[in-house]
Short mmCIF file of C-alpha atoms in Angstrom, two decimals:
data_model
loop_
_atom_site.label_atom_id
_atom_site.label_comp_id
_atom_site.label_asym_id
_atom_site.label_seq_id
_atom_site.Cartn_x
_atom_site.Cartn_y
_atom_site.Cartn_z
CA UNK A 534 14.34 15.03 -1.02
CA UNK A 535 10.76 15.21 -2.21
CA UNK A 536 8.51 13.00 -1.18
CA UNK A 537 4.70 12.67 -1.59
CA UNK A 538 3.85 14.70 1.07
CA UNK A 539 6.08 17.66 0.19
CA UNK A 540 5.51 17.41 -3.33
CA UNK A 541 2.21 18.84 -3.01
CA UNK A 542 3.78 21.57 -0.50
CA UNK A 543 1.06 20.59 1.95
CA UNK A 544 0.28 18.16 4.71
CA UNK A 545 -1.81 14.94 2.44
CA UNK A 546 -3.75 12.73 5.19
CA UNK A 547 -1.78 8.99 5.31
CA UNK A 548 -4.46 6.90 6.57
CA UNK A 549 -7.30 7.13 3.64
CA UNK A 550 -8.81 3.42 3.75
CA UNK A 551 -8.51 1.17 0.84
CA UNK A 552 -12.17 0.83 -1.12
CA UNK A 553 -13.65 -1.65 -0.11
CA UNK A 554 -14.34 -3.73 -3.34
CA UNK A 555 -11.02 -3.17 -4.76
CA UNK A 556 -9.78 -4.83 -1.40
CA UNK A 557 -12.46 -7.68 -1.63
CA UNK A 558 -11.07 -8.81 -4.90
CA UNK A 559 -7.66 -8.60 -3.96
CA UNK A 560 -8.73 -10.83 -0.64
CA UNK A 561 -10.72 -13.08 -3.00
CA UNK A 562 -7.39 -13.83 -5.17
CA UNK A 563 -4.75 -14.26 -2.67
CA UNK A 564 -6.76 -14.59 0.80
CA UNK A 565 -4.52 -11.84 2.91
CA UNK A 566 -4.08 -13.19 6.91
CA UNK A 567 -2.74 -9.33 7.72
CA UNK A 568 -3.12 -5.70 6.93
CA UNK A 569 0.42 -3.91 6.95
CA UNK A 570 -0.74 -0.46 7.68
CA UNK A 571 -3.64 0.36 9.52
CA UNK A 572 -5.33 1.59 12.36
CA UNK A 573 -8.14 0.12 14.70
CA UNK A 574 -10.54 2.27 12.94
CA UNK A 575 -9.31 1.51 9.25
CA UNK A 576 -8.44 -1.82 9.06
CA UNK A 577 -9.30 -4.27 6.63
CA UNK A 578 -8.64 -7.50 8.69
CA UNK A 579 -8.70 -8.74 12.35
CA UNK A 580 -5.38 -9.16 12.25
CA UNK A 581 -3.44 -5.88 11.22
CA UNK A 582 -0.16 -4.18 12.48
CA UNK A 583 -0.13 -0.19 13.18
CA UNK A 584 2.75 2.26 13.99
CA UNK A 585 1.88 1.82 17.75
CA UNK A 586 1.86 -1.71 17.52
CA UNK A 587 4.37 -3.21 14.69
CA UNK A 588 4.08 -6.90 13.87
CA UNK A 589 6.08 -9.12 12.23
CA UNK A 590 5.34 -9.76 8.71
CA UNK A 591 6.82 -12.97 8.46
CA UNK A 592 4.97 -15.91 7.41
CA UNK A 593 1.88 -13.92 6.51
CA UNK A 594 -0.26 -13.42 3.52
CA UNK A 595 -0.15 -9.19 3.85
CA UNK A 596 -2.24 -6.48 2.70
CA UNK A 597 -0.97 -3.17 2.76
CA UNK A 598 -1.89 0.17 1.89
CA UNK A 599 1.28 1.92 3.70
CA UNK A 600 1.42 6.03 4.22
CA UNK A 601 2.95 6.85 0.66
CA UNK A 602 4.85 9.89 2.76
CA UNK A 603 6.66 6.18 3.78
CA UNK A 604 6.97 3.98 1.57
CA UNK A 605 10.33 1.96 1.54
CA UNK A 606 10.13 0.13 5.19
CA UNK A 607 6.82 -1.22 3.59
CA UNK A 608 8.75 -2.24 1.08
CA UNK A 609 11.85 -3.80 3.40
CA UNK A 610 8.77 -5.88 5.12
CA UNK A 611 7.23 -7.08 2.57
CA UNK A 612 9.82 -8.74 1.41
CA UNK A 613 10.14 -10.68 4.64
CA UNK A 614 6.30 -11.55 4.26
CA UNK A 615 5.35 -15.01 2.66
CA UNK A 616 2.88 -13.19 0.42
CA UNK A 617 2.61 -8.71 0.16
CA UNK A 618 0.63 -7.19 -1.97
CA UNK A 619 1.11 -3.04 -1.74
CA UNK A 620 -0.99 -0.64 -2.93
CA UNK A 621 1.21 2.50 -3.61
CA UNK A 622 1.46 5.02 -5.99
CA UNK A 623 3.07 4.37 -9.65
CA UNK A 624 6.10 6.04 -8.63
CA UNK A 625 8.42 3.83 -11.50
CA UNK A 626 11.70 6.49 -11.33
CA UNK A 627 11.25 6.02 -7.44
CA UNK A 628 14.54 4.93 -5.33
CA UNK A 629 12.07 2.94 -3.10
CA UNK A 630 10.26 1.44 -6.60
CA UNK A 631 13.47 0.23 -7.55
CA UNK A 632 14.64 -1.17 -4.14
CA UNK A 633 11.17 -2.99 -4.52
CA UNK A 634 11.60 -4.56 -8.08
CA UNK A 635 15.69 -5.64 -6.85
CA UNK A 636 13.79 -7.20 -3.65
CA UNK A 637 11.62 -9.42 -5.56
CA UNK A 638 8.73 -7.35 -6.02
CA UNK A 639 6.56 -7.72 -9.69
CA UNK A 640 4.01 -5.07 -10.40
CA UNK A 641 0.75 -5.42 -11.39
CA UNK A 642 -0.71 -2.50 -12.95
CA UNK A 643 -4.55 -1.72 -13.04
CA UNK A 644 -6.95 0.65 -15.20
CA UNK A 645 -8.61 3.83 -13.37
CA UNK A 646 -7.58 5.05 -9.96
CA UNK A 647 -8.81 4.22 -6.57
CA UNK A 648 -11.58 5.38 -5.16
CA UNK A 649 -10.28 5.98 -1.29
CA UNK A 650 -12.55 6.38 1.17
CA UNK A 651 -12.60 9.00 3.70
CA UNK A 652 -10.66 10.90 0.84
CA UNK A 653 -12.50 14.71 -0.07
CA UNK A 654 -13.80 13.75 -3.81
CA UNK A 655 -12.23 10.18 -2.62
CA UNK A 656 -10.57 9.68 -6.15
CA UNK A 657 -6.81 8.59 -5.82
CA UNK A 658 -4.54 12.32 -6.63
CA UNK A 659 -2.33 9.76 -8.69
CA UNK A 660 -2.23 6.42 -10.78
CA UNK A 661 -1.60 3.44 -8.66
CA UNK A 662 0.01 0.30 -9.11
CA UNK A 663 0.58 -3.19 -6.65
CA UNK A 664 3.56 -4.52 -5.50
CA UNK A 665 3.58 -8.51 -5.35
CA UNK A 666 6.44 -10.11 -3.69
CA UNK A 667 6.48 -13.91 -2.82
CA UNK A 668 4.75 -15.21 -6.16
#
């Protein structure tokens, strides 16, 4: 199966941090208590859950940029969450895309690409889209 990281038959870094701005708008609009995927060094919130140390996503308003190498148990979680809002990429023929929409999930698509930070020429390699769930 070919997945993100494959696809470009080369290892693609997984922890590039959400810009900044986008994320202060999205915070702005739905006022996030988590962020899904991060580490100590790129989080967006105090509160956050990691690989090393999962959380429960239950009950929380979550943020999450997840590693798009793995996607779908972002996608299982969020809809467990009380409010998720994923950044991944627009990836509509997708299995995982699909799983989203039948979980509840309701894109919301954007003009340009993100600017990622930490990312060589930080532009986004691919259009992006959100994932809402709990609206």
């Amino acid at each position: 199966m070919t997945n993100y990281v494959s696809h470009y038959q080369q290892d693609r870094a997984q922890d590039w941090q959400t810009p900044r701005d986008f994320f202060v708008a999205l915070h702005d609009e739905y006022g996030f208590t988590m962020d899904g995927a991060a580490t100590p060094n790129n989080t967006l919130l105090p509160r956050f859950s990691s690989e090393e140390a999962p959380r429960s996503w239950v009950g929380e308003r979550v943020f999450c940029n997840p590693p798009w190498g793995n996607i779908r148990p972002f996608i299982e979680q969020a809809a467990t969450a009380h409010f998720a809002c994923l950044l991944v990429p627009a990836r509509v023929n997708s299995r995982w895309f699909h799983r989203a929409l039948a979980l509840g999930g309701r894109p919301r698509f954007f003009l340009s690409r993100p600017r990622f930070e930490g990312r060589p020429g930080n532009n986004s390699p691919v259009d992006c889209v959100l994932l809402l769930f709990g609206l």
